[in-house]
Amino acid sequence: MTSGWCRVGASDEVDDRQPRRFRLEAADVLIARVEGVLHAVDNICTHAFACLHEGRRRGVRIICPLHGASFDLRTGAVLGQPATEPLKCYAVREVDGSIEILLPPGA
Amino acid sequence: MTLRSNGAGSTRDHIASLLRQRTRGRALPAAFFRDDALFAAELDLIFSRHWLFVAVEPELPEAGDYVALSIGTAPIVLLRQDDGSISAFHNTCRHRGSLILQQPRGVIGQQIVCPYHRWAYDTNGRVVSCGTGGTELGAGLRLEPAHVRTLAGLVFVCLAEEPPADFGDMAAAMSPYLAPHDLVHTKIAKQVDLIEHGNWKLTIENNRECFHCAGHPELLRSLFHFTGEVSESSLAPEERAIHTRYKGARDAHIARCNEVGVPWERIERLSDRTTAFVAERLPLDGQGESLTMDSRAASRRLLGTLREPKLGSLHLHTQPNSWHHFLSDHAVTFSALPIDRERTLVRTTWLVHQDAVEGEDYDLENLTRVWAATNAQDAAFVEGTQRGVLSPAYAPGPLADTEFLVELFHTWYEQRLVAGLDL
């Protein structure tokens, strides 16, 4: 299994509007740019299976398209019901025009 | 619903016989408040065929925002589109009928997704996916649309296939009155849903007269219970002093409105119209600024580009389900929708300038106190009347001259049933 820093795409693939989904072998990740800084969280809602990249972003909030749960794109924290569990977060960085996330061992 | 069902003809005959029981100038007979067949006919002929006030635009500020509500048994959703327009759909899935958007308000994703089997619709209501069932099942299906019109920030829907064509007249007449209040650039300071335990017509009748306003001490701190020209001979001795104050306030009010350039004249278009309404900018008592306990503006940030706080209250009511007060500093809108035969949902929305800051520019308790108290008093009047008209001893009593708008509501209501049933 892949672990460590992993290139997922180019910096210019994520703007500061709608977050973008990256499907990796080990994870389905949603990457957003908030005030210039990238943040990465799990793309799957913790309430019922739904892909958050199909939802809408409002500021730092991503709203699940299925039942309207919402999460903080920076921290994965629940901002709105019906979800109760936060999203998993990934470390993310930009290196030489590439986006890399840190996949934990065993991911 | 229990239509007296030996066929449609008998329902029609039944409604016609109820209408014949009504006497002009009197309250409605008890059957109008407790008859299931009449209520079912009203949902069809009144609430599914007329323009209903249901929301204000600031409830849906951004693309993807929705508001879900029910008109009788019809769940409806309003949706702000990417191009800024507002659409309405029947909120029932084309698969097996589930309610789709189940919160009273929220934000849709890129599509509208039913949470049951995950049928998905685009923002125009077309089926784009049937969950794990592919797309073929739903080919050609779409959410049933409803008509939407906006009037200076007020949102109306009509469930009819062909809505009444005279909405545009109302919009043309009312736009100059509403424009100075710039409702599109307001925000919701508070919204309260109140269930009145009475038939919807009792809610509307109660709103259409101020004969009962002695029961509204908070409202009477600023509202005169007179409108227009009042004949002094009709006044009770205790009303004379108030009337003298009213005359002075009215003259000054008209002069000020003319100076500022805001229209104030009464428009009464209640008869022989489908989309019927009344409007007038009324003078207020006391400081004359707002419907507050001290009659002063509750928000120091006035609406739109207004600089003069003392502009009275622009009153608007529309048949069959709304009334509104537009002040210099805030607006209050009311929509009344039947839940069932003996329950009515009254939604009150207080709007302030979008840049007004709670705690700095306005105090929420001060802003909402008068109508919170007045609504509670009205709910008690309506419930008391619903309970009273069920008495075997109830017989429709005479309406006072000051209840002429109740009579005009009855007339409109009867005309609309007659037109709908082709009586």
XYZ file of C-alpha atoms in Angstrom:
530
model
C 0.000 0.000 0.000
C 1.101 3.541 -0.717
C 2.137 5.685 2.191
C 4.120 8.887 2.680
C 3.819 12.011 0.500
C 2.005 11.248 -2.680
C 1.513 13.540 -5.700
C -2.168 13.839 -6.568
C -2.190 16.570 -9.215
C -1.038 20.024 -10.275
C -1.481 23.118 -8.095
C -3.625 24.860 -10.654
C -6.188 22.048 -10.567
C -7.629 23.433 -7.331
C -8.897 27.003 -7.303
C -10.499 28.859 -4.407
C -14.052 28.088 -5.536
C -15.378 24.537 -5.800
C -13.212 21.868 -4.109
C -11.909 19.021 -6.242
C -12.031 15.298 -5.769
C -8.943 13.100 -6.184
C -9.492 9.347 -6.236
C -6.431 7.483 -5.093
C -5.964 3.805 -4.665
C -5.980 4.214 -0.909
C -8.393 7.108 -0.427
C -11.104 9.297 -1.940
C -9.938 12.820 -1.094
C -11.511 16.269 -1.383
C -9.032 19.124 -1.724
C -10.074 22.745 -1.292
C -8.228 26.035 -1.369
C -9.195 28.405 1.436
C -7.571 31.857 1.317
C -4.825 30.425 -0.869
C -4.031 27.476 1.376
C -4.856 23.885 0.434
C -6.774 21.577 2.761
C -7.622 17.889 2.244
C -10.409 15.857 3.829
C -12.175 12.581 3.065
C -14.609 12.967 0.194
C -17.222 10.630 1.692
C -19.817 12.007 4.100
C -19.652 10.382 7.541
C -23.445 10.296 7.793
C -24.610 8.207 4.811
C -22.588 7.317 1.740
C -22.413 10.365 -0.511
C -19.620 12.143 -2.377
C -18.995 15.614 -1.004
C -17.520 16.933 -4.256
C -21.091 16.817 -5.608
C -22.144 19.217 -2.862
C -21.756 22.970 -2.709
C -19.087 25.002 -1.003
C -20.119 28.001 1.107
C -17.037 29.756 2.457
C -15.145 27.183 4.538
C -18.154 24.860 4.542
C -18.879 21.934 2.233
C -22.518 20.853 2.217
C -23.367 17.211 1.528
C -25.668 16.879 -1.489
C -27.730 14.082 0.040
C -29.004 15.189 3.455
C -27.387 18.600 3.860
C -24.778 17.725 6.513
C -21.926 20.210 6.431
C -18.249 20.119 7.341
C -15.378 22.573 7.745
C -13.086 22.083 4.739
C -10.069 23.069 6.851
C -10.556 20.734 9.785
C -13.216 18.208 8.790
C -15.296 19.305 11.804
C -19.065 18.879 11.621
C -20.752 22.261 11.074
C -24.264 21.009 10.395
C -26.502 18.009 11.082
C -27.308 15.227 10.438
C -23.610 14.170 10.498
C -22.035 13.737 13.913
C -18.584 12.341 13.036
C -15.910 14.642 11.585
C -14.206 13.955 8.265
C -10.712 12.515 8.319
C -8.082 15.116 7.379
C -4.903 14.663 5.402
C -1.756 16.720 5.480
C -1.372 18.447 2.129
C 1.410 20.536 0.590
C 2.394 22.162 -2.673
C 5.833 21.349 -4.075
C 7.059 22.778 -7.376
C 3.574 23.205 -8.789
C 2.336 19.836 -7.575
C -0.158 18.944 -4.869
C 0.965 16.223 -2.495
C -0.887 14.622 0.369
C 0.498 12.538 3.177
C -1.044 9.092 3.235
C -0.630 7.510 6.636
C 0.902 4.020 6.766
C -1.751 1.360 6.288
C -4.123 3.767 4.568
C -60.279 14.100 1.218
C -63.958 13.481 1.521
C -65.718 15.018 -1.384
C -69.404 14.099 -1.209
C -68.767 11.715 -3.933
C -71.600 10.591 -6.029
C -69.534 12.252 -8.746
C -68.196 15.752 -9.221
C -71.685 17.192 -9.684
C -72.665 16.614 -6.094
C -69.563 18.404 -4.760
C -70.442 21.343 -6.936
C -74.032 21.307 -5.698
C -72.870 21.021 -2.121
C -70.531 24.047 -2.388
C -73.258 26.005 -4.197
C -75.707 25.282 -1.374
C -73.147 26.421 1.226
C -72.582 29.652 -0.679
C -76.334 30.243 -0.728
C -76.318 30.054 3.093
C -74.052 33.092 3.256
C -75.741 36.447 3.915
C -73.961 39.593 2.790
C -72.888 41.824 5.652
C -72.753 38.952 8.115
C -70.148 36.536 9.429
C -69.810 33.220 7.572
C -72.015 30.269 8.552
C -70.423 27.569 10.723
C -70.149 25.086 7.843
C -67.511 27.330 6.250
C -65.188 26.507 9.131
C -65.842 22.806 9.580
C -66.890 21.261 6.274
C -64.391 18.768 4.828
C -65.718 18.957 1.285
C -65.487 22.743 1.319
C -61.940 22.619 2.672
C -60.930 20.167 -0.069
C -62.524 22.451 -2.645
C -60.642 25.453 -1.206
C -57.285 23.651 -1.517
C -58.108 23.088 -5.165
C -59.964 26.258 -6.161
C -58.312 28.843 -3.900
C -54.867 27.543 -2.944
C -54.017 25.758 -6.193
C -55.236 28.431 -8.590
C -54.091 31.770 -7.178
C -50.837 33.545 -6.548
C -49.766 32.823 -2.976
C -47.153 34.786 -1.054
C -44.733 32.185 0.325
C -41.277 33.699 0.952
C -38.990 36.688 0.611
C -35.978 36.665 -1.675
C -33.427 37.071 1.154
C -34.444 33.583 2.329
C -32.635 32.286 -0.766
C -29.631 34.588 -1.109
C -27.308 32.278 -3.086
C -27.506 29.811 -5.954
C -28.418 26.383 -4.587
C -30.406 27.720 -1.621
C -33.828 26.181 -1.184
C -36.915 26.716 0.964
C -39.382 23.832 1.374
C -42.960 24.474 2.472
C -46.405 22.967 2.213
C -49.526 24.481 0.701
C -52.213 22.325 2.278
C -51.217 18.811 1.253
C -48.864 19.998 -1.509
C -45.174 20.051 -0.573
C -43.323 22.645 -2.655
C -39.692 23.664 -2.902
C -38.335 27.042 -3.992
C -34.834 26.967 -5.470
C -32.414 29.785 -6.313
C -30.846 29.013 -9.682
C -27.293 29.789 -10.834
C -28.648 32.623 -12.996
C -30.243 34.263 -9.941
C -33.831 33.371 -10.815
C -36.096 31.411 -8.463
C -37.815 28.189 -9.538
C -40.461 26.133 -7.777
C -41.125 22.406 -7.964
C -43.498 19.995 -6.320
C -41.262 18.358 -3.715
C -42.212 14.763 -4.471
C -40.007 12.213 -6.222
C -41.099 10.939 -9.629
C -40.102 7.444 -8.550
C -42.228 6.432 -5.568
C -43.194 9.817 -4.322
C -40.873 10.458 -1.384
C -40.431 13.993 -0.177
C -37.081 14.978 -1.696
C -35.808 18.012 0.200
C -36.801 17.261 3.755
C -35.401 20.196 5.724
C -37.376 23.464 5.830
C -34.428 25.178 4.150
C -30.928 24.303 3.001
C -28.544 24.072 0.082
C -28.694 21.519 -2.708
C -25.580 20.038 -4.277
C -24.903 20.081 -7.996
C -28.124 18.088 -8.346
C -31.354 17.595 -6.413
C -31.095 14.092 -4.917
C -33.933 12.118 -3.367
C -32.560 10.505 -0.208
C -34.718 7.370 -0.623
C -33.431 5.613 -3.786
C -31.148 8.473 -4.832
C -32.934 9.483 -7.950
C -31.202 12.699 -8.986
C -32.563 15.702 -10.854
C -30.805 18.625 -12.464
C -31.713 22.111 -11.302
C -34.364 22.295 -14.024
C -36.041 19.249 -12.479
C -35.083 16.707 -15.161
C -34.155 13.192 -14.012
C -30.439 12.682 -14.576
C -29.918 9.458 -12.642
C -32.003 6.785 -10.940
C -29.503 5.826 -8.267
C -28.047 2.389 -8.898
C -30.850 1.798 -11.397
C -29.125 3.697 -14.213
C -31.051 6.409 -16.031
C -33.541 4.563 -18.218
C -36.205 4.161 -15.542
C -36.602 7.908 -15.264
C -36.147 8.809 -18.921
C -38.281 11.795 -19.818
C -39.488 12.383 -16.252
C -39.084 15.667 -14.442
C -40.155 17.271 -11.206
C -43.560 18.851 -11.590
C -42.926 22.606 -11.854
C -44.911 25.424 -10.256
C -45.018 29.058 -11.359
C -43.023 31.716 -9.513
C -43.223 35.489 -9.682
C -41.353 37.988 -7.583
C -42.494 41.461 -6.640
C -39.726 43.692 -5.298
C -38.355 40.826 -3.183
C -41.677 39.147 -2.305
C -41.941 35.609 -3.727
C -45.276 34.281 -4.946
C -46.064 30.810 -6.305
C -49.030 29.497 -8.226
C -49.742 25.795 -8.596
C -52.148 26.179 -11.498
C -51.122 25.113 -14.989
C -52.159 28.537 -16.189
C -51.733 31.082 -13.405
C -53.897 34.200 -13.181
C -52.640 36.702 -15.743
C -53.229 39.783 -13.582
C -50.148 39.389 -11.352
C -48.376 41.879 -13.598
C -50.951 44.582 -12.803
C -50.333 44.158 -9.102
C -46.563 44.197 -9.641
C -46.782 47.344 -11.765
C -48.976 49.132 -9.210
C -46.963 48.038 -6.161
C -43.389 48.318 -7.424
C -43.122 52.111 -6.880
C -44.456 51.671 -3.332
C -42.031 48.873 -2.480
C -38.929 50.095 -4.306
C -37.768 52.540 -1.570
C -37.646 49.631 0.933
C -35.287 47.597 -1.312
C -36.275 44.218 0.142
C -33.847 42.378 -2.099
C -31.031 43.903 -0.053
C -32.420 43.006 3.341
C -31.696 40.043 5.584
C -33.883 37.931 7.818
C -33.583 39.237 11.373
C -36.046 36.617 12.601
C -38.645 34.234 11.235
C -41.307 32.605 13.394
C -43.835 29.928 12.462
C -47.018 30.009 14.503
C -49.812 27.464 14.182
C -53.185 29.118 14.668
C -55.840 26.608 15.712
C -58.485 27.862 13.371
C -59.658 27.624 9.787
C -57.532 29.766 7.432
C -60.469 32.099 6.709
C -60.649 33.039 10.401
C -56.963 33.994 10.254
C -57.569 36.176 7.199
C -60.799 37.725 8.533
C -59.025 38.609 11.761
C -56.277 40.329 9.816
C -58.722 42.316 7.730
C -60.155 44.434 10.526
C -58.920 46.510 13.430
C -62.283 46.484 15.209
C -60.609 44.053 17.620
C -57.446 46.124 18.017
C -58.197 47.066 21.621
C -56.887 43.544 22.167
C -53.510 44.628 20.775
C -52.128 47.149 23.286
C -48.557 46.808 21.957
C -49.650 47.400 18.368
C -51.742 50.417 19.320
C -48.641 52.107 20.703
C -47.920 53.041 17.080
C -50.836 51.958 14.867
C -53.969 54.066 14.528
C -57.030 51.907 14.204
C -58.415 54.381 11.668
C -57.682 54.393 7.967
C -58.508 56.918 5.285
C -61.033 59.690 5.897
C -63.073 59.037 9.033
C -66.472 60.579 9.709
C -66.303 62.172 13.155
C -69.944 61.470 13.865
C -69.173 57.732 13.854
C -66.659 58.066 16.685
C -67.159 57.019 20.288
C -66.320 59.804 22.761
C -63.093 58.080 23.821
C -61.993 57.891 20.175
C -62.230 61.649 19.582
C -58.852 62.517 21.080
C -57.142 59.734 19.121
C -58.895 60.902 16.002
C -57.642 64.459 16.457
C -54.112 63.047 16.772
C -54.737 60.881 13.700
C -55.830 63.823 11.566
C -52.745 65.831 12.484
C -50.461 62.839 11.936
C -52.084 62.055 8.592
C -51.699 65.575 7.218
C -48.050 65.733 8.273
C -47.472 62.187 6.950
C -48.842 62.985 3.513
C -46.751 66.142 3.289
C -43.609 64.236 4.321
C -44.240 61.356 1.893
C -44.723 63.843 -0.930
C -41.537 65.650 0.029
C -39.468 62.435 0.206
C -41.165 61.146 -2.941
C -42.630 57.887 -1.611
C -46.155 56.987 -2.763
C -48.776 56.807 -0.005
C -52.186 56.841 -1.714
C -54.552 53.972 -1.036
C -54.863 51.379 -3.801
C -57.845 49.106 -3.292
C -58.208 46.452 -5.975
C -60.259 43.825 -4.239
C -63.324 43.436 -6.385
C -63.664 41.536 -9.632
C -59.998 40.676 -9.749
C -58.308 37.314 -9.435
C -55.097 38.681 -7.921
C -56.694 41.049 -5.422
C -54.825 43.377 -3.091
C -54.944 46.544 -0.995
C -52.120 48.910 -0.152
C -51.721 52.226 1.650
C -48.920 54.003 3.433
C -50.478 54.757 6.806
C -49.431 57.405 9.314
C -48.307 56.095 12.690
C -49.002 57.382 16.181
C -46.425 58.658 18.654
C -43.045 59.290 17.027
C -44.505 57.947 13.777
C -41.440 55.972 12.735
C -42.077 52.285 13.212
C -44.258 49.506 14.652
C -42.319 49.349 17.881
C -43.151 49.903 21.542
C -41.802 53.470 21.457
C -42.881 54.037 17.822
C -39.296 54.898 16.922
C -37.215 53.078 14.319
C -35.921 49.765 15.691
C -32.964 49.698 13.331
C -30.787 52.762 12.939
C -29.742 51.413 9.519
C -32.747 52.391 7.389
C -33.866 50.298 4.422
C -32.649 51.010 0.901
C -31.469 54.563 0.488
C -34.067 56.022 2.864
C -32.838 58.837 5.118
C -36.194 59.901 6.610
C -37.314 57.537 9.400
C -40.800 58.999 9.735
C -42.603 57.421 6.784
C -45.370 55.547 8.571
C -46.206 51.982 7.596
C -46.806 50.821 4.044
C -49.486 48.215 4.516
C -50.112 45.613 1.799
C -52.412 42.667 1.857
C -53.049 40.147 -0.884
C -55.871 37.667 -1.274
C -55.948 34.951 -0.185
C -52.989 34.616 2.142
C -50.705 37.518 3.023
C -50.239 40.835 4.771
C -47.193 43.040 5.184
C -45.904 46.181 6.855
C -43.008 48.071 5.278
C -41.436 50.659 7.564
C -38.470 52.948 6.996
C -36.240 50.739 9.139
C -37.620 47.230 8.746
C -40.317 45.147 7.101
C -42.572 42.432 8.512
C -44.203 39.924 6.162
C -46.855 37.371 7.014
C -48.011 34.366 5.018
C -50.953 32.224 6.107
C -51.247 28.708 4.691
C -53.763 26.053 5.689
C -52.332 22.944 7.340
C -55.716 21.276 7.609
C -59.332 22.330 8.062
C -58.800 23.775 11.528
C -55.104 24.695 11.592
C -53.278 27.494 9.792
C -49.557 28.155 9.626
C -48.736 31.848 10.008
C -45.121 32.600 9.107
C -43.822 35.991 10.241
C -40.547 37.319 8.854
C -38.763 40.432 10.121
C -36.352 41.988 7.627
C -33.684 44.616 8.234
C -31.066 46.188 5.965
C -28.556 43.533 4.922
C -25.726 45.511 6.541
C -27.551 46.121 9.840
C -25.747 44.441 12.724
C -27.745 42.885 15.551
C -26.818 44.415 18.890
C -25.301 47.476 17.205
C -27.879 48.750 14.726
C -30.893 46.989 16.202
C -32.015 45.058 19.234
C -33.862 41.901 18.173
C -36.245 41.957 21.134
C -37.202 45.569 20.432
C -37.590 44.834 16.703
C -39.891 41.840 17.181
C -41.762 42.607 20.408
C -44.871 44.248 18.986
C -45.666 41.590 16.396
C -44.670 38.695 18.637
C -47.261 39.934 21.137
C -49.818 40.791 18.442
C -49.451 37.377 16.774
C -50.032 35.597 20.070
C -53.135 37.713 20.707
C -54.419 37.065 17.177
C -53.834 33.314 17.543
C -56.003 33.375 20.669
C -58.760 35.346 18.873
C -58.722 32.881 15.974
C -58.762 29.814 18.209
C -61.548 31.291 20.312
C -63.599 31.925 17.192
C -62.983 28.452 15.751
C -64.195 26.944 19.029
C -67.133 29.324 19.255
C -68.485 28.837 15.728
C -68.783 25.106 16.398
C -71.415 25.890 19.029
C -74.930 24.737 18.091
C -76.038 28.223 19.158
C -73.760 30.029 16.711
C -75.514 32.104 14.083
C -73.639 34.537 11.804
C -73.832 38.028 13.304
C -73.712 41.416 11.556
C -70.396 42.933 10.440
C -69.566 46.488 11.522
C -68.791 49.215 8.980
C -65.166 49.005 10.082
C -65.171 45.341 9.034
C -65.711 46.190 5.359
C -62.503 44.432 4.367
C -63.862 41.220 5.912
C -66.911 41.580 3.703
C -64.690 42.237 0.674
C -62.682 39.106 1.507
C -65.898 37.082 1.643
C -66.957 38.519 -1.700
C -63.637 37.696 -3.354
C -63.696 34.200 -1.850
C -67.211 33.554 -3.109
C -66.379 34.902 -6.566
C -63.362 32.638 -6.809
C -65.346 29.528 -5.814
C -68.105 30.474 -8.230
C -65.559 30.955 -11.032
C -63.728 27.736 -10.167
C -66.875 25.644 -10.107
C -68.466 27.496 -12.992
C -71.594 28.040 -10.894
